[in-house]
CSV table of C-alpha atoms and ligand atoms in Angstrom, one decimal:
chain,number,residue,atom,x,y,z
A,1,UNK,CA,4.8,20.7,15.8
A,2,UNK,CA,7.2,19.4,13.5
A,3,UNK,CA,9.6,18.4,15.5
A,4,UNK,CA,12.4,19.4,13.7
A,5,UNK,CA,11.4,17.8,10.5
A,6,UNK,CA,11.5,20.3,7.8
A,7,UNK,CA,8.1,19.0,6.8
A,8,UNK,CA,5.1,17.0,8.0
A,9,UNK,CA,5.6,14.3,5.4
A,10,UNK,CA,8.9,13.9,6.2
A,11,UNK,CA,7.9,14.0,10.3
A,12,UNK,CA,5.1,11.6,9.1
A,13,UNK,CA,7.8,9.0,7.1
A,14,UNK,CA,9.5,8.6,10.6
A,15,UNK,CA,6.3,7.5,12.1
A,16,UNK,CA,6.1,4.8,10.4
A,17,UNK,CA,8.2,2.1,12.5
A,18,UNK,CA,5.5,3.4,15.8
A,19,UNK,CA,2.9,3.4,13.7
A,20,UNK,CA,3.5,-0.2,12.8
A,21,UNK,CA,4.0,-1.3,16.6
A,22,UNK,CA,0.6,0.5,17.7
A,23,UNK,CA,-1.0,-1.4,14.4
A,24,UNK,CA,0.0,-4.7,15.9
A,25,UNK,CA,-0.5,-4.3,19.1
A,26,UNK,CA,-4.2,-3.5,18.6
A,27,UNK,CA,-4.9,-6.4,16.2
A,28,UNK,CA,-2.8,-9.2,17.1
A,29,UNK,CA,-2.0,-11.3,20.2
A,30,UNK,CA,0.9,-10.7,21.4
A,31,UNK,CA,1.6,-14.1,22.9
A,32,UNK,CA,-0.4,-15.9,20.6
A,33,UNK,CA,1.6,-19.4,19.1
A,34,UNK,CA,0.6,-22.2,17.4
A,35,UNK,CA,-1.8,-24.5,18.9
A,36,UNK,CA,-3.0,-22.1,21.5
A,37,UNK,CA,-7.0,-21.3,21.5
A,38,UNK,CA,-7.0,-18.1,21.6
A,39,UNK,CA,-7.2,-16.5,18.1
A,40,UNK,CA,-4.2,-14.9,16.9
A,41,UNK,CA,-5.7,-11.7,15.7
A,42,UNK,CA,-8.5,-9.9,17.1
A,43,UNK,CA,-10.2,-7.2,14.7
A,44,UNK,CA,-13.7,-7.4,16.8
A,45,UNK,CA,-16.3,-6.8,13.5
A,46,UNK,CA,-19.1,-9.0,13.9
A,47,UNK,CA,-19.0,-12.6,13.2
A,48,UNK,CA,-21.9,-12.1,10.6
A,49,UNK,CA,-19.3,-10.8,8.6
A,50,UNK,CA,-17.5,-13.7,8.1
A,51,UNK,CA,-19.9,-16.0,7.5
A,52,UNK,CA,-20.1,-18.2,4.2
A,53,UNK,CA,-18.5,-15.5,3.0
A,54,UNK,CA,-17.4,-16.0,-0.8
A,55,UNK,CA,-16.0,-12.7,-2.4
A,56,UNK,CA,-14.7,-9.7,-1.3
A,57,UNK,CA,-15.0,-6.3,-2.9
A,58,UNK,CA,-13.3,-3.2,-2.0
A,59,UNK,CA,-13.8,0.5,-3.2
A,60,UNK,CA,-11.5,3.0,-2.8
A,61,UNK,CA,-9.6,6.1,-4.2
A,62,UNK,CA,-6.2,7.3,-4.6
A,63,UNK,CA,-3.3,5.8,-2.8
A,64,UNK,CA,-5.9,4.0,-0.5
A,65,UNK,CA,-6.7,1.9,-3.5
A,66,UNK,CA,-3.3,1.1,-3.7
A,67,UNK,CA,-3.2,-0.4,-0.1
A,68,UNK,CA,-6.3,-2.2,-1.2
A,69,UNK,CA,-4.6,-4.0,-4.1
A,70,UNK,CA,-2.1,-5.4,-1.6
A,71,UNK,CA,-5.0,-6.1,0.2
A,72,UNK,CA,-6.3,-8.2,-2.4
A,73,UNK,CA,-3.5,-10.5,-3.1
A,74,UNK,CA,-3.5,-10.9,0.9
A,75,UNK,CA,-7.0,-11.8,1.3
A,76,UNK,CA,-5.9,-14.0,-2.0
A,77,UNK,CA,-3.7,-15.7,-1.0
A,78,UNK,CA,-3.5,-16.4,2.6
A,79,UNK,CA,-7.6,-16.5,2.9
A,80,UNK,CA,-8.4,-18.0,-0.5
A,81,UNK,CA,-10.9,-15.4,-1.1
A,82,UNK,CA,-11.6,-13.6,-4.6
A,83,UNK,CA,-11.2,-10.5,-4.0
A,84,UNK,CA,-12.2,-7.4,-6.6
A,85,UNK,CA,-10.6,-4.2,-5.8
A,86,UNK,CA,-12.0,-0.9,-8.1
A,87,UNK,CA,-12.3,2.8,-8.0
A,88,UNK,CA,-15.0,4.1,-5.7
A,89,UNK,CA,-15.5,6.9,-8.7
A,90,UNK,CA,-15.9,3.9,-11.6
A,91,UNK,CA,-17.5,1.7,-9.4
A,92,UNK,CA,-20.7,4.1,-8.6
A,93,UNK,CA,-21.1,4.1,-12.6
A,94,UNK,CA,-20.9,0.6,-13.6
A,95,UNK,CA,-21.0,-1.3,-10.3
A,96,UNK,CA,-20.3,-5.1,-10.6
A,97,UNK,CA,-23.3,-7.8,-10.8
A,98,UNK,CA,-24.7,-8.5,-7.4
A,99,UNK,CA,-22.6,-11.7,-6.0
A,100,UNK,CA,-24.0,-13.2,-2.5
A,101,UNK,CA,-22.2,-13.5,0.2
A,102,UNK,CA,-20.1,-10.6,-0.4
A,103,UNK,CA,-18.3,-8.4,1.8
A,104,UNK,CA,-17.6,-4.9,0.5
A,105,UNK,CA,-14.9,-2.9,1.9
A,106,UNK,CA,-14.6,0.7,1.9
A,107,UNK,CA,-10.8,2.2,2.5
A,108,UNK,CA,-10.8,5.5,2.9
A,109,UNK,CA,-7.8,7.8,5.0
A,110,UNK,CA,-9.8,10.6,5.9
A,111,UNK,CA,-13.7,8.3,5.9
A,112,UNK,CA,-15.1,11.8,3.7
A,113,UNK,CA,-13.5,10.9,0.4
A,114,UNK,CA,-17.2,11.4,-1.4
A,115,UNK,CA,-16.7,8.9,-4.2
A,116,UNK,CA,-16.2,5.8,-2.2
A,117,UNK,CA,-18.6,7.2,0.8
A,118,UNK,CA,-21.3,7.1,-2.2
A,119,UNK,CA,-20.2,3.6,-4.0
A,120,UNK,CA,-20.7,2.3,-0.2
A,121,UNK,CA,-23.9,4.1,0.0
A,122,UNK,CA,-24.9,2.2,-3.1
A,123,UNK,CA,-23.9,-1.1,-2.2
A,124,UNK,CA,-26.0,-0.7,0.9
A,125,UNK,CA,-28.8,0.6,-0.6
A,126,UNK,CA,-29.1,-2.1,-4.0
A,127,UNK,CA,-28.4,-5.0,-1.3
A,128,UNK,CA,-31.3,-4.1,0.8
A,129,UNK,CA,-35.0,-6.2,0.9
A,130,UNK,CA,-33.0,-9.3,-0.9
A,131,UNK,CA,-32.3,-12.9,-0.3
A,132,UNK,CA,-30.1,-12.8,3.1
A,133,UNK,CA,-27.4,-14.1,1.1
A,134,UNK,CA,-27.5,-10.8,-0.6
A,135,UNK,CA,-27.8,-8.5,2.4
A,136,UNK,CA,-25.1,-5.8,2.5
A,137,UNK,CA,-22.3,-6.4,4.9
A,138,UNK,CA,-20.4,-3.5,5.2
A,139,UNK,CA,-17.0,-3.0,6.7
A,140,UNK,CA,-14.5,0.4,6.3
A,141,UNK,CA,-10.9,0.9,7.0
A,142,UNK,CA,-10.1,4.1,8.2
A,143,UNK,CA,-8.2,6.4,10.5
A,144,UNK,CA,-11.0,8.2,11.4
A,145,UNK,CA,-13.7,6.2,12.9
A,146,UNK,CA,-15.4,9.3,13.8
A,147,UNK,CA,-16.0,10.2,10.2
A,148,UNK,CA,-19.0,10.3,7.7
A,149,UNK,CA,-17.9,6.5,6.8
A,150,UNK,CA,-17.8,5.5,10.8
A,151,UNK,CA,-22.0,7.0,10.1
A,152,UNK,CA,-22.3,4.8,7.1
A,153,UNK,CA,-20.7,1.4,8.4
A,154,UNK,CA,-20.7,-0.4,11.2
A,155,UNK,CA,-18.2,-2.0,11.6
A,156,UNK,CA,-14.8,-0.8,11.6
A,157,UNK,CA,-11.5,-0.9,11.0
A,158,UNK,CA,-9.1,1.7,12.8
A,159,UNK,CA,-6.2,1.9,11.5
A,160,UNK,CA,-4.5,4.1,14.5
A,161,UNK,CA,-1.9,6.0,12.1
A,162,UNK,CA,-2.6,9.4,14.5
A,163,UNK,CA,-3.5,12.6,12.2
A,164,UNK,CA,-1.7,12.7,9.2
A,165,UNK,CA,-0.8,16.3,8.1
A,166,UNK,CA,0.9,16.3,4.7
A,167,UNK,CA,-1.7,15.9,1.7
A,168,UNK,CA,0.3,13.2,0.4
A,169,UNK,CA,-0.4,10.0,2.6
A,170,UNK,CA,2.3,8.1,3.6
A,171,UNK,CA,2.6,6.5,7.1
A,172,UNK,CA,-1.7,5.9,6.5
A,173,UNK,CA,-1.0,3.7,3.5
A,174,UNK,CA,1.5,1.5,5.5
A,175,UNK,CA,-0.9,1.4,8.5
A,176,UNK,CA,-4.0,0.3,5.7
A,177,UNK,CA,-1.6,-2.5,4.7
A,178,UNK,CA,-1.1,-3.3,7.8
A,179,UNK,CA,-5.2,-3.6,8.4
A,180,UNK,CA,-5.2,-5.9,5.7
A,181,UNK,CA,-2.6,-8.2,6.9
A,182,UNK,CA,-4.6,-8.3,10.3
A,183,UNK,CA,-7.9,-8.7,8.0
A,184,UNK,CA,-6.1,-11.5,5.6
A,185,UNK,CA,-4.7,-13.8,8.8
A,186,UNK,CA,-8.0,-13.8,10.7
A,187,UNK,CA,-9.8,-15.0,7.7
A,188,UNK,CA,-7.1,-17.5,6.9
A,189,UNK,CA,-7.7,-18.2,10.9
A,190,UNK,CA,-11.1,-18.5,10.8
A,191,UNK,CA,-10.9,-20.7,7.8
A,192,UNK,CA,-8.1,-23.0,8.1
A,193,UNK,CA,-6.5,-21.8,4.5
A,194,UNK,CA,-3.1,-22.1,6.3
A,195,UNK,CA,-1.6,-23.8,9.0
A,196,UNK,CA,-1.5,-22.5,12.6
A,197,UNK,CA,2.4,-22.2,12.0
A,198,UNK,CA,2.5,-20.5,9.1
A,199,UNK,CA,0.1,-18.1,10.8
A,200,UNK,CA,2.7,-18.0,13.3
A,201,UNK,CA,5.7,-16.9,11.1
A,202,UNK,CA,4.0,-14.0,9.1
A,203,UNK,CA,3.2,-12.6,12.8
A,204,UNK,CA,6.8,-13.1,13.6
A,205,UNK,CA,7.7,-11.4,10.6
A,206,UNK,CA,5.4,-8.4,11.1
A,207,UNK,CA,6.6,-7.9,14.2
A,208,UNK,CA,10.0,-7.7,12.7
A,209,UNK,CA,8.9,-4.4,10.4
A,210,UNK,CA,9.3,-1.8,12.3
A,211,UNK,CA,13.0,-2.1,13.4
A,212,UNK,CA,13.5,-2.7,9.5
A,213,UNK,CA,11.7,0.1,8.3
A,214,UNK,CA,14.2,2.2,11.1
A,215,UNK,CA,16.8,0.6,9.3
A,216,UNK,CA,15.9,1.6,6.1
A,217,UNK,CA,15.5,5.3,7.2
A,218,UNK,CA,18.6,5.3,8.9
A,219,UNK,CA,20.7,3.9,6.3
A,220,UNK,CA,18.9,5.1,3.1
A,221,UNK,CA,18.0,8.8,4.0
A,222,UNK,CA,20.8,10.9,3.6
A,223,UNK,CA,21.9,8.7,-0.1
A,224,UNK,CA,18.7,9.2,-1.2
A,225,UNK,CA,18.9,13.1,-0.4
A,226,UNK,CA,22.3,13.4,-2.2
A,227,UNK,CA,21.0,11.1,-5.0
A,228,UNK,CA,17.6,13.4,-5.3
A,229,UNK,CA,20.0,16.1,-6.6
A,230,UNK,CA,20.1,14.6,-10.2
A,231,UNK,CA,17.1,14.8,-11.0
A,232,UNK,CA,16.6,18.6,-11.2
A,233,UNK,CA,15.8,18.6,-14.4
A,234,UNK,CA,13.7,15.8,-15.0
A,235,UNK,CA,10.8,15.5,-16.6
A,236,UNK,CA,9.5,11.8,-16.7
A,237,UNK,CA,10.2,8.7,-14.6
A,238,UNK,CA,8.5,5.0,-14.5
A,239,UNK,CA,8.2,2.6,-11.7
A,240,UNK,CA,8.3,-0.9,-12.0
A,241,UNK,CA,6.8,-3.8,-9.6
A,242,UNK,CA,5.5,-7.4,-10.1
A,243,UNK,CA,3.2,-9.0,-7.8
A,244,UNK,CA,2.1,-7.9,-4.5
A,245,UNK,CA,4.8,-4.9,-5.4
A,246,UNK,CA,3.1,-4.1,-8.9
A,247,UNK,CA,0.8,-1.8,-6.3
A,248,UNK,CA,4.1,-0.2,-4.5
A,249,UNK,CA,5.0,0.9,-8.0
A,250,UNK,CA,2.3,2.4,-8.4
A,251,UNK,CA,2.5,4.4,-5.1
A,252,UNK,CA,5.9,5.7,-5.6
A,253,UNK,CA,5.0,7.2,-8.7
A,254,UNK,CA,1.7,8.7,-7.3
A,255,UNK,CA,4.0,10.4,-4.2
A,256,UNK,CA,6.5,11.8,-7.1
A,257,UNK,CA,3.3,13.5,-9.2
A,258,UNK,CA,1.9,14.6,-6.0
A,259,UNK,CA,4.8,16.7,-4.7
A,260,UNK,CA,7.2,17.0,-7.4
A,261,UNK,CA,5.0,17.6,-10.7
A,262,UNK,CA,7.3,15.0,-12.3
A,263,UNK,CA,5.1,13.0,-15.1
A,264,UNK,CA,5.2,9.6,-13.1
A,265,UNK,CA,4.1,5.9,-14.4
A,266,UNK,CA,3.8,2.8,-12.4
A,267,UNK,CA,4.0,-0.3,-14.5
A,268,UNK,CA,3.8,-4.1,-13.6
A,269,UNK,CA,7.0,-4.8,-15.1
A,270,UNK,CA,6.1,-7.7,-17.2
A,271,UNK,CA,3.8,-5.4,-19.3
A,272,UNK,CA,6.7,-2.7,-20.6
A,273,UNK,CA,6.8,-4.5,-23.6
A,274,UNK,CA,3.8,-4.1,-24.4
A,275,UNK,CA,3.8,-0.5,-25.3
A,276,UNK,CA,5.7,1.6,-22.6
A,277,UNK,CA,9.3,0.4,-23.4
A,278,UNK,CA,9.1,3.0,-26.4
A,279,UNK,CA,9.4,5.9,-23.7
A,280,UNK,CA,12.2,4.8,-22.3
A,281,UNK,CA,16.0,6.7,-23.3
A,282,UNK,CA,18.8,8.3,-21.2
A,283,UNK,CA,16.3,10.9,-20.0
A,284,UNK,CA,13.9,8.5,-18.4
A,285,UNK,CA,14.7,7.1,-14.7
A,286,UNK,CA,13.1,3.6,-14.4
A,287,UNK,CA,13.1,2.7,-10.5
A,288,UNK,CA,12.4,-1.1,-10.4
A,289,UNK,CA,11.6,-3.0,-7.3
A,290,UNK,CA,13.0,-5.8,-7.0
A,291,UNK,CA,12.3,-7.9,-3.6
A,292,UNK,CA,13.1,-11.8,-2.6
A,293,UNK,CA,10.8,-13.9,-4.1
A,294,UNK,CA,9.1,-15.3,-6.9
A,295,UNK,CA,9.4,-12.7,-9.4
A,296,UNK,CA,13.2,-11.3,-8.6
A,297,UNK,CA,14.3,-13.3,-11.6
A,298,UNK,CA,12.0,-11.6,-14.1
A,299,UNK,CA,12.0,-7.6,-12.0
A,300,UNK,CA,15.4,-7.9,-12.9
A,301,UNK,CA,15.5,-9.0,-16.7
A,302,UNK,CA,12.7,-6.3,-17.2
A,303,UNK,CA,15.1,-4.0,-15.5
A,304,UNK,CA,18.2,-5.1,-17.9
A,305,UNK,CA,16.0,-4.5,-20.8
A,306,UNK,CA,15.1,-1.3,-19.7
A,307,UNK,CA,18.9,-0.9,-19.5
A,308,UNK,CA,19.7,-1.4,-22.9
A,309,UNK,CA,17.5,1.4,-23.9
A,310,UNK,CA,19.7,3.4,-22.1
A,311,UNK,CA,17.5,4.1,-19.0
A,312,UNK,CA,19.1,5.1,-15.7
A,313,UNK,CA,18.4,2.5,-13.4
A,314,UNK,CA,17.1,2.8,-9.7
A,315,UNK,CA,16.9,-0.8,-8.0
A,316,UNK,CA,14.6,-1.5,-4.7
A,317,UNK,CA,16.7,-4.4,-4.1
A,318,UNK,CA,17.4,-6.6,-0.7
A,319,UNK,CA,20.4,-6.1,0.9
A,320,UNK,CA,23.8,-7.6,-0.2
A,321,UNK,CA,22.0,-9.2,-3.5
A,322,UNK,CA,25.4,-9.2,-6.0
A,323,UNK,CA,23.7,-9.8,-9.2
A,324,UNK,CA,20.7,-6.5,-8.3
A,325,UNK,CA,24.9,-4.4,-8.2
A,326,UNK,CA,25.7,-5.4,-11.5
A,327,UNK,CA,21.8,-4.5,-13.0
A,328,UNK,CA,21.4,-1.3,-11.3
A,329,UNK,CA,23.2,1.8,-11.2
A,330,UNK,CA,22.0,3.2,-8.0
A,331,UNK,CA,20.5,0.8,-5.0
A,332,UNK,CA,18.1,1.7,-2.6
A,333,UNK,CA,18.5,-1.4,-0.2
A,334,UNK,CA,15.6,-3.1,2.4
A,335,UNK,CA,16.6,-5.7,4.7
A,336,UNK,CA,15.6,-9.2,3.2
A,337,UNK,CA,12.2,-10.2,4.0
A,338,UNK,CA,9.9,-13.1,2.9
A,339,UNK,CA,8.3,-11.5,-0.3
A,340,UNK,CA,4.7,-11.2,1.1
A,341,UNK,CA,6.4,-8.8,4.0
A,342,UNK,CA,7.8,-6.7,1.2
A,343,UNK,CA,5.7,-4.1,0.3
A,344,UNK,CA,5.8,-2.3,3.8
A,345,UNK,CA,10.0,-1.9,3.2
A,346,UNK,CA,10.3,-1.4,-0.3
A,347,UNK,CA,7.9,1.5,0.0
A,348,UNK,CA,9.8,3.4,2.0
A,349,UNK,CA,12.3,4.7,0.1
A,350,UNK,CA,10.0,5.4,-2.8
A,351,UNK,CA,8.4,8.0,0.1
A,352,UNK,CA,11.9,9.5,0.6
A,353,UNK,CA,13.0,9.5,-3.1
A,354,UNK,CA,9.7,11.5,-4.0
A,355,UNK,CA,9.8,14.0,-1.1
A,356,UNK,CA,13.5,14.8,-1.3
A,357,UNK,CA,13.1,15.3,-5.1
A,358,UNK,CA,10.2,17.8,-4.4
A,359,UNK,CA,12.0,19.7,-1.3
A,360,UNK,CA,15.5,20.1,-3.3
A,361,UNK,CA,12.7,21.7,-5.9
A,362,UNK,CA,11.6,24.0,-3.4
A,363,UNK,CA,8.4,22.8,-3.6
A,364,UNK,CA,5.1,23.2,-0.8
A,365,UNK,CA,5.6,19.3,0.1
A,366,UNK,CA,3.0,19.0,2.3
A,367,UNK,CA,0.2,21.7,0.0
A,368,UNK,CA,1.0,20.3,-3.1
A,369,UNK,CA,-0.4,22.6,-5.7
A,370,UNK,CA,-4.7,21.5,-7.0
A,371,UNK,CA,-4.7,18.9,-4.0
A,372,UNK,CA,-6.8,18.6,-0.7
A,373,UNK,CA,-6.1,16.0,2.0
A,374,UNK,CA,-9.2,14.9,1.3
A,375,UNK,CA,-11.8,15.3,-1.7
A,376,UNK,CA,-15.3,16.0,-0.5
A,377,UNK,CA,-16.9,16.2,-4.0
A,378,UNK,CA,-17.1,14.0,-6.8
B,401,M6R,O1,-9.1,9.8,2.6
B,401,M6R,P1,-8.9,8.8,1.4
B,401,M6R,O2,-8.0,7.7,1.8
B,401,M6R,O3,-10.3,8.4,1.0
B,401,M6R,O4,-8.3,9.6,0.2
B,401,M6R,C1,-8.2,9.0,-1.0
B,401,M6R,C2,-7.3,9.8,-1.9
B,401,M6R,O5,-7.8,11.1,-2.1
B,401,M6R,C3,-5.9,10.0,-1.3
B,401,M6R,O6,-5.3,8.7,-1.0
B,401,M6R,C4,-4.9,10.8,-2.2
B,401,M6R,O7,-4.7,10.0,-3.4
B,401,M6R,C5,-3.7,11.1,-1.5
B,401,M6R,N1,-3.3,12.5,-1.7
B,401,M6R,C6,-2.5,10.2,-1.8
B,401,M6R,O8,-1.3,10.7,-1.3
C-alpha cells in the first residue's frame, strides 16, 4: 500500500504534483481564455452564495487554518473581499459580531474535526429567523464530502486529495490551497476585481505547479535527507515567512512538532524583533522563506540579522538568486514563480525537511505520539 515509500507521508508528499492536476481539472476550464463566455472556474455552489456578498469568515483548526490564511489573502486580494480567518475552538467562545452578507467557511480535512463542525453549527443556528441579509450561508472545504460537515452544509467544496493516511497532513493542505485559488478567481470573476487576462495568467501559472513541485522533489529530496542528519540533536528551530508565506512558516514548523517533537516557531519575519530575536544563538536553526516578490528584500535582511546572532541559516529561496547564496548557509531551491504562486512550492521542502528529520529519529512518522488524524472532541 505504500508503494515503496518508507511511509505514507512520504508516499503522500509525492502525490502532490497529481493531486494538483486532479484539483484543476475539476475547478477550472481547461480551455478557458480571455474574452471567452464561459466562466473560467466552475466550483457549482449556489449563486445565492455570492450574492452582495461583503465579508468572508472562515473557521478552521490545525494546519487547515493554515491553508485558510492563504486563503484569506487570496480572497483579499484578487476578490477584494475582507476576509477574517479564526480558530474554530476560539471562535465558538467569543464569536465575531454578526456582519450581513457574510459567507462563513468551514475547512476542515477529515469534515469531523468537532471544534469547527460546532463554530459552523453556531453560525447557522445565531443567523437563523434574521433580516435575509443575515441569513447563514454556509460553504465547507473538505476531502470528505461524505462527512458530518457534508450533513451540516450544503454546499461543498471537494477538494479530491484521495485518503490521506499519515496524521500529519500534507498533500490535503496543498489541495485546500488549491480550493481557495479556485474560490478566490471565481469571485474575482464574478466581480470584475481583475481583468479577464490576469485571470488568465494565474490559471496559466497554476497549471504550471505540478511539474514544479516534481522538480522540487526530484532535485531537493535526497539534500534535504543528507542535510536532515544535522539536526540530531536539536532541540529548537523557528520558521520565518512574510506575506502570503507568513502561513507556510507556520506550517513547516507545525509538520516539525508533529513528527519530530522538535520545539518549532513560525514567525512573520518582520516581528523577530519584537521579542523572538532573544532565542536565537548557534543552537537555533532559523529556516527563512524567501520567494520572488514583494517582500524578498526584507525575508532576507530579517534573515541576515538572524545571522549575526549566530543562527544557522536555512533559505527557501528561488532558484539561481546570487545574493539568497551569500545570506544562507544551506538552500532549499523552488523554481521561480510569481509570489502569489509561492506558497504551493516553497512548502514543499518544509514537508521533506520535517519528515526526514523525524525518520533519521526513528520516529512513528505517520502515528506521531498524543495525535489522531482527526479530533472528534473538543
Ligand atoms: O480534519 P481537519 O482538517 O479539520 O483537521 C484539523 C487539524 O486537526 C489537522 O490539520 C492537524 O493539525 C493535522 N495533524 C496537521 O498536520
Amino acid at each position: 500500500e505504500k508503494q515503496g515509500f518508507k511511509h505514507f507521508m512520504l508516499k503522500e508528499i509525492y502525490e502532490q504534483p497529481g493531486v494538483v492536476r486532479v484539483c484543476l481539472e475539476a475547478y477550472t476550464n481547461s480551455t478557458w481564455e480571455a474574452g471567452q463566455t464561459t466562466p473560467p472556474v466552475n466550483l457549482d455552489l449556489d449563486p445565492s452564495l455570492y450574492q452582495d456578498l461583503q465579508h468572508i469568515q472562515i473557521l478552521a483548526c490545525g494546519t487547515s487554518w493554515h491553508a485558510a490564511l492563504v486563503g484569506k489573502y487570496l480572497l483579499e486580494q484578487l476578490a477584494g473581499i475582507p476576509t477574517m480567518v479564526q480558530y474554530a475552538s476560539e471562535f465558538r467562545y467569543a464569536p465575531a459580531p454578526l456582519m450581513a452578507n457574510t459567507l462563513v467557511i468551514g475547512v476542515t480535512q477529515s469534515g469531523e474535526t468537532a471544534d469547527t463542525l460546532a463554530a459552523l453549527a453556531m453560525e447557522q443556528e445565531r443567523r437563523a429567523n434574521l433580516e435575509p441579509q443575515f441569513s447563514p450561508r454556509l460553504l465547507g472545504i473538505t476531502n470528505r464530502p461524505e462527512s458530518s460537515l457534508g450533513n451540516l452544509v450544503d454546499n461543498i467544496i471537494d477538494i479530491h486529495a484521495g485518503i490521506e493516511i499519515g496524521v500529519a497532513a500534507t498533500k490535503t493542505f496543498v489541495a485546500q490551497v488549491m480550493a481557495f485559488y479556485a474560490l478566490a478567481l471565481e469571485l474575482a470573476y464574478r466581480r470584475h476585481t481583475l481583468p479577464e487576462s490576469r485571470i488568465e495568467e494565474i490559471l496559466v501559472g497554476l497549471r504550471q505547479l505540478p511539474g514544479q513541485i516534481e522538480l522540487v522533489l526530484e532535485s531537493q529530496e535526497r539534500y534535504i535527507e543528507e542535510l536532515a542528519h544535522e539536526f540530531g540533536e536539536t532541540q529548537d528551530f523557528i520558521f520565518l515567512g512574510r506575506g502570503i508565506n507568513f502561513p507556510i512558516a507556520l506550517e513547516g514548523a507545525l509538520k516539525l512538532k508533529e513528527i519530530s517533537y522538535i520545539h518549532a516557531e513560525g514567525y512573520p519575519a518582520g516581528e523577530m524583533k519584537h521579542g523572538p530575536i532573544a532565542l536565537l544563538d548557534a543552537k537555533v536553526p532559523v529556516v527563512a522563506i524567501a520567494m520572488a516578490g514583494s517582500v524578498y528584500d526584507k525575508v532576507l535582511s530579517n534573515a541576515q540579522e538572524a545571522k549575526a546572532r549566530d543562527a544557522r541559516l536555512i533559505g527557501v529561496t528561488p532558484m539561481d538568486e546570487k545574493e539568497a547564496e551569500e545570506t544562507f548557509d544551506d538552500l532549499l531551491p523552488v523554481p521561480v514563480v510569481e509570489e502569489l504562486l509561492s506558497p504551493i512550492l516553497a512548502v514543499i521542502p518544509l514537508q521533506l525537511l520535517a519528515y526526514h528529520i523525524a525518520a533519521r529519529r526513528g520516529l512513528d512518522v505517520d502515528q506521531p505520539r498524543n495525535l489522531a488524524k482527526s479530533v472528534t472532541v473538543e
